[in-house]
Coordinates of C-alpha atoms and ligand atoms in Angstrom, one line a residue:
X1 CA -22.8 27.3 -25.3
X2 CA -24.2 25.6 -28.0
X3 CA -21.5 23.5 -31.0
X4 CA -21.5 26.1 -33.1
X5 CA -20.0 29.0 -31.0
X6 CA -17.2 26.2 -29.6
X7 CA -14.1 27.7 -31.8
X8 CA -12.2 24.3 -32.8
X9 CA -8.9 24.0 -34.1
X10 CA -7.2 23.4 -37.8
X11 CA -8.9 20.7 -39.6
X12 CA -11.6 20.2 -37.0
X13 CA -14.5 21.8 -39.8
X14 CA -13.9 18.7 -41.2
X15 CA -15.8 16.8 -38.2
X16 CA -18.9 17.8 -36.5
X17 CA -20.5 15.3 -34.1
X18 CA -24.6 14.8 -34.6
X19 CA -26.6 17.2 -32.0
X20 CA -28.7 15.3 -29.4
X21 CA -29.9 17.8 -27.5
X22 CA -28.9 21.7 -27.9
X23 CA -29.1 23.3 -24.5
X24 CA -27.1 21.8 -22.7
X25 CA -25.5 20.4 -26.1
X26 CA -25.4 17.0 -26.1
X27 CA -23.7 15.3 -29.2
X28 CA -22.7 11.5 -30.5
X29 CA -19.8 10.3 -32.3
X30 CA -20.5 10.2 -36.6
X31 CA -20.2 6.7 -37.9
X32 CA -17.6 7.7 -40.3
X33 CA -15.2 9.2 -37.2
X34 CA -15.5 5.8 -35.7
X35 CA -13.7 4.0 -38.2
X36 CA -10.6 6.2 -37.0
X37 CA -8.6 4.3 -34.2
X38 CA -8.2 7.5 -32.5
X39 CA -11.3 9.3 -32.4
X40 CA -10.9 13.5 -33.7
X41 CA -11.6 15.9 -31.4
X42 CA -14.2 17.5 -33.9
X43 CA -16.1 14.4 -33.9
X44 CA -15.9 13.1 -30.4
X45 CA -19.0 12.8 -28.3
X46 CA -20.6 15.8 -25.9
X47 CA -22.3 15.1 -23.0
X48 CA -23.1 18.0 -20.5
X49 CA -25.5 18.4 -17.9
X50 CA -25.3 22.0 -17.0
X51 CA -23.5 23.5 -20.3
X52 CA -20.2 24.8 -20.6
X53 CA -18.8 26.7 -17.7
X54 CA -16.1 30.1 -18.4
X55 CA -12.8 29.4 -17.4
X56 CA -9.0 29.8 -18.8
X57 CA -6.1 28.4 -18.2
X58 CA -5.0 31.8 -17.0
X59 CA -7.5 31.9 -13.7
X60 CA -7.5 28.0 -13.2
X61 CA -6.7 27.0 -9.7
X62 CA -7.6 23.3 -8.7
X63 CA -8.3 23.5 -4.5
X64 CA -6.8 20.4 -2.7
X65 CA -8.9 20.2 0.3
X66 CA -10.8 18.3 3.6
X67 CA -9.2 15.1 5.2
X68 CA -5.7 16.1 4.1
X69 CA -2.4 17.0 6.0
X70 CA -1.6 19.5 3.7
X71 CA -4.3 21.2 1.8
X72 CA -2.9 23.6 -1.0
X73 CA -3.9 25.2 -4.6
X74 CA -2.2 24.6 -8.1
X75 CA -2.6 26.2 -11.1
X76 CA -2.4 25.6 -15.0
X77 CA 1.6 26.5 -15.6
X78 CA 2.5 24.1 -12.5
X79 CA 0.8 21.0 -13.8
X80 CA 2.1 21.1 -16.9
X81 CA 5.8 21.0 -15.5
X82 CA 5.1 18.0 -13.3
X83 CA 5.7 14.1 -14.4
X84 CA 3.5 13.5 -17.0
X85 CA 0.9 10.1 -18.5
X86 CA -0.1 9.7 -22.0
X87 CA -2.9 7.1 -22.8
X88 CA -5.1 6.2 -25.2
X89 CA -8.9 5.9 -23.9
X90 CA -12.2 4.6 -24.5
X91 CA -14.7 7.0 -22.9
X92 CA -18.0 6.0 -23.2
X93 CA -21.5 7.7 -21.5
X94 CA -23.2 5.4 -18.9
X95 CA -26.4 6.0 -21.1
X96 CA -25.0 5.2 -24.3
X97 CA -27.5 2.9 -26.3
X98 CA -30.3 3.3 -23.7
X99 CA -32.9 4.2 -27.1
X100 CA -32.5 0.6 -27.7
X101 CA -33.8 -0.3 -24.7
X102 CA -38.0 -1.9 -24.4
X103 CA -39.5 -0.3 -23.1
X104 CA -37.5 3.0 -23.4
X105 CA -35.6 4.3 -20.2
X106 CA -36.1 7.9 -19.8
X107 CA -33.0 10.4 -20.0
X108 CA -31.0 11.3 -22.8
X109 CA -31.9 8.7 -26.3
X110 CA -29.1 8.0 -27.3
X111 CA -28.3 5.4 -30.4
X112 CA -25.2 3.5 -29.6
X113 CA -22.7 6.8 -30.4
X114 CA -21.9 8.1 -27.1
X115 CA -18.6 6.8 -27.6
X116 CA -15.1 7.5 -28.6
X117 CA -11.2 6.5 -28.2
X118 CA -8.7 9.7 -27.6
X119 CA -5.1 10.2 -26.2
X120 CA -5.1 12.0 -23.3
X121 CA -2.3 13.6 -21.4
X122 CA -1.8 14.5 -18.0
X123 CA -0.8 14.3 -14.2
X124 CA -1.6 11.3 -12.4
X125 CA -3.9 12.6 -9.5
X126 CA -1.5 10.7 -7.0
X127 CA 1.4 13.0 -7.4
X128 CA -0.8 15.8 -6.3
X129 CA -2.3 13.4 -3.9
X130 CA 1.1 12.4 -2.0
X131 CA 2.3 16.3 -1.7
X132 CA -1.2 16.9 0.2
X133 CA -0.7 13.9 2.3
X134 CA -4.3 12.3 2.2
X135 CA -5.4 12.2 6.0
X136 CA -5.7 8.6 7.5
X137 CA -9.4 8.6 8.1
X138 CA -10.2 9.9 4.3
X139 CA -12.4 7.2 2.4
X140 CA -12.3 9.0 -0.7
X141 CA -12.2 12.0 -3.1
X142 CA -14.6 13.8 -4.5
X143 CA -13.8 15.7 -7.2
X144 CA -15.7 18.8 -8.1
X145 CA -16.5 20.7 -12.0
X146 CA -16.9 24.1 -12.2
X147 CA -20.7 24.1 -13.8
X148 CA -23.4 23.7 -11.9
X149 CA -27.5 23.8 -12.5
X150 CA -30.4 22.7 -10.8
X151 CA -31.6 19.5 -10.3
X152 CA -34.9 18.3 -9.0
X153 CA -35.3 21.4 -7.6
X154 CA -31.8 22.3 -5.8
X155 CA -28.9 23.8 -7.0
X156 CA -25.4 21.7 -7.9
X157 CA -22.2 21.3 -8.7
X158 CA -21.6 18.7 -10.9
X159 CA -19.5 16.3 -8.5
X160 CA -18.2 12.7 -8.2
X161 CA -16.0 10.5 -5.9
X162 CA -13.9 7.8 -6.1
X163 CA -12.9 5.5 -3.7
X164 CA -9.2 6.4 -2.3
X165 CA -8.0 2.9 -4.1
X166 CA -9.0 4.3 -7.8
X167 CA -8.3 8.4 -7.4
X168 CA -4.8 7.0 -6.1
X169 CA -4.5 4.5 -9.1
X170 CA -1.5 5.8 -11.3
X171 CA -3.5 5.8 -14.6
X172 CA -6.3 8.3 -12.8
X173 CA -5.5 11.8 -14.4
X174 CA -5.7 15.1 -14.4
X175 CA -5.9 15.5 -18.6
X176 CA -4.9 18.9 -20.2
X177 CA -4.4 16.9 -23.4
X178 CA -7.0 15.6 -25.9
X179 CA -5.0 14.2 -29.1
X180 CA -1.8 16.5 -28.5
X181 CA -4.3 19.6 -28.7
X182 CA -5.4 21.8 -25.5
X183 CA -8.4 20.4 -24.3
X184 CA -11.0 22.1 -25.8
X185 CA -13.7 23.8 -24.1
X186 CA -16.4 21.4 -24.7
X187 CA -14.0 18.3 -23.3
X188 CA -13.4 20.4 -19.7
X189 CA -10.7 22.7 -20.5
X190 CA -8.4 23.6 -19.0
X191 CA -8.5 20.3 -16.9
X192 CA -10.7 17.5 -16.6
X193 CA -10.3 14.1 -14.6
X194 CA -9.9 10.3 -16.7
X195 CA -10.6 7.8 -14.8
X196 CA -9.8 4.6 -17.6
X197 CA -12.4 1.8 -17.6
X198 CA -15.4 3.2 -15.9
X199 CA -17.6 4.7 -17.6
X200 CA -17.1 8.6 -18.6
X201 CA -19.0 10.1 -16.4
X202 CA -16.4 9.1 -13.3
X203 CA -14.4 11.7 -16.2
X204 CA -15.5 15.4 -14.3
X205 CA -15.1 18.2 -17.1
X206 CA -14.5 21.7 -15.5
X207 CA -12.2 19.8 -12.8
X208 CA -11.2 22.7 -10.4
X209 CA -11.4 20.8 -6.5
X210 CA -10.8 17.4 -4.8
X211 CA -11.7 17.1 -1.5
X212 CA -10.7 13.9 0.5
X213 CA -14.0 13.4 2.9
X214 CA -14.4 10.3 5.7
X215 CA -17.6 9.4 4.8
X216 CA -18.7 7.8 1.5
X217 CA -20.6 11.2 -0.7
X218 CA -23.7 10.7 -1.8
X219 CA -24.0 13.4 -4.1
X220 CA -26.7 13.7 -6.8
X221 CA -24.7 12.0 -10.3
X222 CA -24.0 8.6 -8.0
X223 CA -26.4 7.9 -5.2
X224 CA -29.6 9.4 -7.3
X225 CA -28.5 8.7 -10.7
X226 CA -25.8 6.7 -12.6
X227 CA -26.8 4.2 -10.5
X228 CA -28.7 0.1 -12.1
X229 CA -32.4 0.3 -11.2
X230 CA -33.7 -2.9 -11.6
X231 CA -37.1 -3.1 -12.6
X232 CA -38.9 -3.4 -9.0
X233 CA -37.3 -0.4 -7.7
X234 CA -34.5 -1.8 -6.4
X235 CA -30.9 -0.5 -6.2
X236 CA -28.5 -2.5 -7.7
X237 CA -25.2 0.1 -7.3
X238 CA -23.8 2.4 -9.0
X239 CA -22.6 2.8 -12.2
X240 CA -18.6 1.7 -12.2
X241 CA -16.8 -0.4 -14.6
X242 CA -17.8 -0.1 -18.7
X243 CA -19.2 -3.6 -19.5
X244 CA -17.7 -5.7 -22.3
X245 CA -19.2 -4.3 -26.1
X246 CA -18.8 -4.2 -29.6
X247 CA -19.6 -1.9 -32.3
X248 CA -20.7 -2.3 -35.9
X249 CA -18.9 0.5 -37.9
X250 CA -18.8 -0.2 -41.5
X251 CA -20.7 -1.1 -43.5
X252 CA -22.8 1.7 -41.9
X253 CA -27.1 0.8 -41.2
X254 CA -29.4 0.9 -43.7
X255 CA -26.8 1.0 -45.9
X256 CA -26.4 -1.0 -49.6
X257 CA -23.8 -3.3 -50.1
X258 CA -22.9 -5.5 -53.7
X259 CA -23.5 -9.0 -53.8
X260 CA -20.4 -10.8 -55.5
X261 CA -17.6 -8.4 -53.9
X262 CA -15.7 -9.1 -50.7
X263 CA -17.3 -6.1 -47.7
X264 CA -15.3 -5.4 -44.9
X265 CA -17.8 -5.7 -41.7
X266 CA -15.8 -3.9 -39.3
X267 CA -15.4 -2.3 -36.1
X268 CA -14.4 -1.9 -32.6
X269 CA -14.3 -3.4 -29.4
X270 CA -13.9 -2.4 -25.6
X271 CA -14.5 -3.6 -22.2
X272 CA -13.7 -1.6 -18.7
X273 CA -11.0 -1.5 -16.1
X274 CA -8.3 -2.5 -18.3
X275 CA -9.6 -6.0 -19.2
X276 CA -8.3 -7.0 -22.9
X277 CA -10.9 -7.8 -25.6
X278 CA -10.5 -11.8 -26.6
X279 CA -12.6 -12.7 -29.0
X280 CA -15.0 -10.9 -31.4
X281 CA -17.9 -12.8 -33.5
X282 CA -19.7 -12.0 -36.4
X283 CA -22.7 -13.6 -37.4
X284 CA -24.8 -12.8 -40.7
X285 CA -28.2 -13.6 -41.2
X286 CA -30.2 -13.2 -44.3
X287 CA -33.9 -12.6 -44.6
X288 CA -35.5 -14.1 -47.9
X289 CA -38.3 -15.4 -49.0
X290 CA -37.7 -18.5 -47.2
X291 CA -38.0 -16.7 -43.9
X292 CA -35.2 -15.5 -41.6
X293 CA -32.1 -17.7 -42.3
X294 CA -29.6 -17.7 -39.2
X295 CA -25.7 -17.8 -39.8
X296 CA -22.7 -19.5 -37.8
X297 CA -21.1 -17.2 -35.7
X298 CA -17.5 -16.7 -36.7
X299 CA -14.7 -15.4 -35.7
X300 CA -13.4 -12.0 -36.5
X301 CA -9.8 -10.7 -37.2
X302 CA -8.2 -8.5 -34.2
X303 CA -6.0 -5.2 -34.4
X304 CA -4.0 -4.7 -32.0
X305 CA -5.3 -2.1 -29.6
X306 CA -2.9 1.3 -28.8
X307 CA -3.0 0.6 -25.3
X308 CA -5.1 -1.0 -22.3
X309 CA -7.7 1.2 -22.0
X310 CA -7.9 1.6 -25.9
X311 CA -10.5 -0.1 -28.0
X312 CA -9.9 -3.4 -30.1
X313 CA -10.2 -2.7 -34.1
X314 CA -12.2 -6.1 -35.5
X315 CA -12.5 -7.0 -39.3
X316 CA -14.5 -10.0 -40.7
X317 CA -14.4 -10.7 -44.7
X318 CA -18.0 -11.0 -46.4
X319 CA -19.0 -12.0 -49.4
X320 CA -22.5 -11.6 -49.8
X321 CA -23.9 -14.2 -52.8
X322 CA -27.5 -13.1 -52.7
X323 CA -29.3 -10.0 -52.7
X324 CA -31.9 -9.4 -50.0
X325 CA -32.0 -7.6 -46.8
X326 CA -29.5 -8.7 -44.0
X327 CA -28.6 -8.4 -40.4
X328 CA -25.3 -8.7 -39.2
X329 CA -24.3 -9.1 -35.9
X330 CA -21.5 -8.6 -33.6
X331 CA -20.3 -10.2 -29.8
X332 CA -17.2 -9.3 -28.0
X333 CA -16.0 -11.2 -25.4
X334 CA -13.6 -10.1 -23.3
X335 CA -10.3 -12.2 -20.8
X336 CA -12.5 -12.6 -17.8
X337 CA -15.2 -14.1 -20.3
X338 CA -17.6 -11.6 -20.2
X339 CA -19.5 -11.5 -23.2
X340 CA -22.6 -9.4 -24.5
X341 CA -26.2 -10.1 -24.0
X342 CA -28.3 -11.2 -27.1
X343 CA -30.8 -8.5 -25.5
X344 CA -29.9 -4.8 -24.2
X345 CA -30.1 -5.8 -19.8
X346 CA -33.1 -3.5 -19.1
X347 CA -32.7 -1.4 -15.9
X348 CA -34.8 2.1 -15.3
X349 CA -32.5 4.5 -15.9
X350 CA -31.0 2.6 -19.1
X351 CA -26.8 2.7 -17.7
X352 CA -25.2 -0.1 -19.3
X353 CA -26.7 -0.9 -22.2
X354 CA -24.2 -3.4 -24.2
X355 CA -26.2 -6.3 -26.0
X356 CA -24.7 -7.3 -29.5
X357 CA -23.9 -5.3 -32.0
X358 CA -26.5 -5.2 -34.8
X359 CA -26.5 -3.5 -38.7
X360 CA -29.3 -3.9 -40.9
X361 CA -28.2 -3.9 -45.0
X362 CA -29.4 -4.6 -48.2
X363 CA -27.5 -6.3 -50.8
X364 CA -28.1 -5.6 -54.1
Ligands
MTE1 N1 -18.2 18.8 -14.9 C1 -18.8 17.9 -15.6 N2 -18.1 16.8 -16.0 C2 -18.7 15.8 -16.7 C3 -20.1 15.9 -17.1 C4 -20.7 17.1 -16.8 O1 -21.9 17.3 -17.2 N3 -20.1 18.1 -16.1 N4 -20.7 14.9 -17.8 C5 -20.1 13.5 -17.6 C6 -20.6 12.5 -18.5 S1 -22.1 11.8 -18.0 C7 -19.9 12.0 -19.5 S2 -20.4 10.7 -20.5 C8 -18.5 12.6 -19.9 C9 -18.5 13.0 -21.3 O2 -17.3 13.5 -21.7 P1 -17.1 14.3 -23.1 O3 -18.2 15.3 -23.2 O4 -15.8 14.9 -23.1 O5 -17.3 13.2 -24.2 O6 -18.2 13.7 -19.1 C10 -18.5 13.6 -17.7 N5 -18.0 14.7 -17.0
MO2 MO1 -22.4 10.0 -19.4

């Protein structure tokens, strides 16, 4: 299905997010959209292996099966009448920012827009979890989407499995919701999984089983890829928990800006499992005649996020005096001190890729 067949809500023509790839439709997040705290449906990111699979919430069964004690089916109109979570989310792709990457990783280029912050609804996978009475060998879940395609020459589901310690986690959900709306089609309607702070694609669209099995899965989205290759080939793990980052949203690249008049630089924030942004930094430098002149890094003013999992809204005053062409920079730095690279950390696939924040103006 490509964006243009997807029928979207009221208000949505307002947003469309910028094609990547068409088949399977791959999309980013606009710039403008990003200064929203809460990102719009319309506008948030795409990214699908396999294309969007037919369903309705009519037919849709999730399967509960393997290492359980008591194995059973539930459909649309009985998850929505169980307990429910709301929480505001930062999804981003695994990939996101691999174009800026030397040399480039293959895969999908994206710039540094797979990204967005929603509020999702749903059922915490646990309450289905303690009804089906996970077995006591079970080491985890693996959690199944209704597309599938081939890959490197066999044919797959798209699948992925958690350890028992993060499917069981009480913020792990089974989302119907996507800013108060039915999730729509492209986001894994009817149901899709949110697993907050790893990266999205832990997130399984399409979400119609979750097996519990006794031995780890290797399955083709974590053992092959989603996983760090370091540069001699070997494996350093899986893609898990989002790394610390910042983003640059206004003024936009390549944009102009007025010398004399206070800018806004602004943006967001975010780092994985939950860990609160502390600090942001901005640092402008100014190329002129004289060569490239560096800046102090200072500190930057911080919203206060929706939620844990939501990003950190960052402002920093400017007032540039001289025209010319400038760079301005960005590091976050989040409680356990994580901060980001000067330099994007190179691995083969390109997972990961968070160095700081960069937007080239001109002032005039
Ligand atoms: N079933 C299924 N789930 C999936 C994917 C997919 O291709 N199929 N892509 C994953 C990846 S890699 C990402 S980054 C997120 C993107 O979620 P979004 O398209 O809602 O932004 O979905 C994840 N869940
Ligand atoms: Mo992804």
């Amino acid at each position: 299905m490509t964006a243009s067949a997807i029928p979207r809500g009221p208000g949505a023509t307002t947003w469309a997010p910028e094609t990547v790839t068409d088949e399977p439709y791959n999309a980013q997040t606009p710039w403008a959209a990003l200064a929203e705290p809460v990102t719009p449906v319309g506008a948030f990111f795409v990214r699908d292996h396999f294309g969007v699979p037919r369903t309705t919430r009519e037919r849709w069964r999730l399967r509960l099966g393997g290492a359980l004690e008591a194995p059973f089916d539930v459909g649309y109109g009985e998850l929505l009448a169980m307990a429910r979570r709301e929480l505001d989310v930062v999804l981003e792709c695994a990939g996101n920012g691999r174009s800026l990457m030397t040399p480039r990783p293959p895969g999908l280029q994206w710039e540094q827009r797979a990204v967005g912050c929603a509020h999702f609804a749903g059922v915490p996978f646990r309450s289905l979890a303690e009804r089906a009475r996970i077995g006591p060998d079970a080491v985890e879940v693996v959690f199944a989407g209704a597309d599938s395609g081939t890959v490197h020459g066999r044919r797959l589901a798209f699948e992925r499995s958690l350890p028992l310690s993060v499917a069981l986690h009480p913020d792990t959900l089974l989302v119907t919701h996507m800013n108060g709306e039915p999730l729509a089609p492209e986001h894994g309607a009817p149901v899709r999984l949110v697993v907050p702070g790893r990266y999205a694609v832990a997130d399984v669209k399409w979400l119609v089983g979750a097996r519990a099995v006794t031995e780890p899965f290797v399955g083709v989205f974590q053992a092959e890829e989603y996983v760090y290759v370091a540069s001699r080939g070997t494996t350093d793990g899986p893609v898990t928990t989002v790394r610390v980052k910042s983003l640059i949203t206004t003024p936009e690249p390549d944009s102009a800006v007025r010398r004399g008049t206070e800018t806004a630089v602004r943006g967001r924030a975010w780092s994985g499992a939950g860990v609160p942004v502390r600090r942001v930094e901005v640092c402008v430098e100014c190329e002129d005649e004289e060569g490239v002149e560096d800046g102090d890094w200072r500190d930057a003013v911080l919203e206060t996020p929706t939620g844990p999992y939501a990003w950190t809204g960052w402002s920093y005053p400017w007032t540039p005096l001289r025209p010319g062409q400038y760079r301005l920079l960005a590091r976050a730095t989040d409680e356990h001190g994580d901060t980001q690279p000067p330099r994007a950390p190179w691995n083969a696939h390109g997972y990961g890729c968070n160095p700081v924040a960069s937007v080239e103006v001109v002032v005039v």
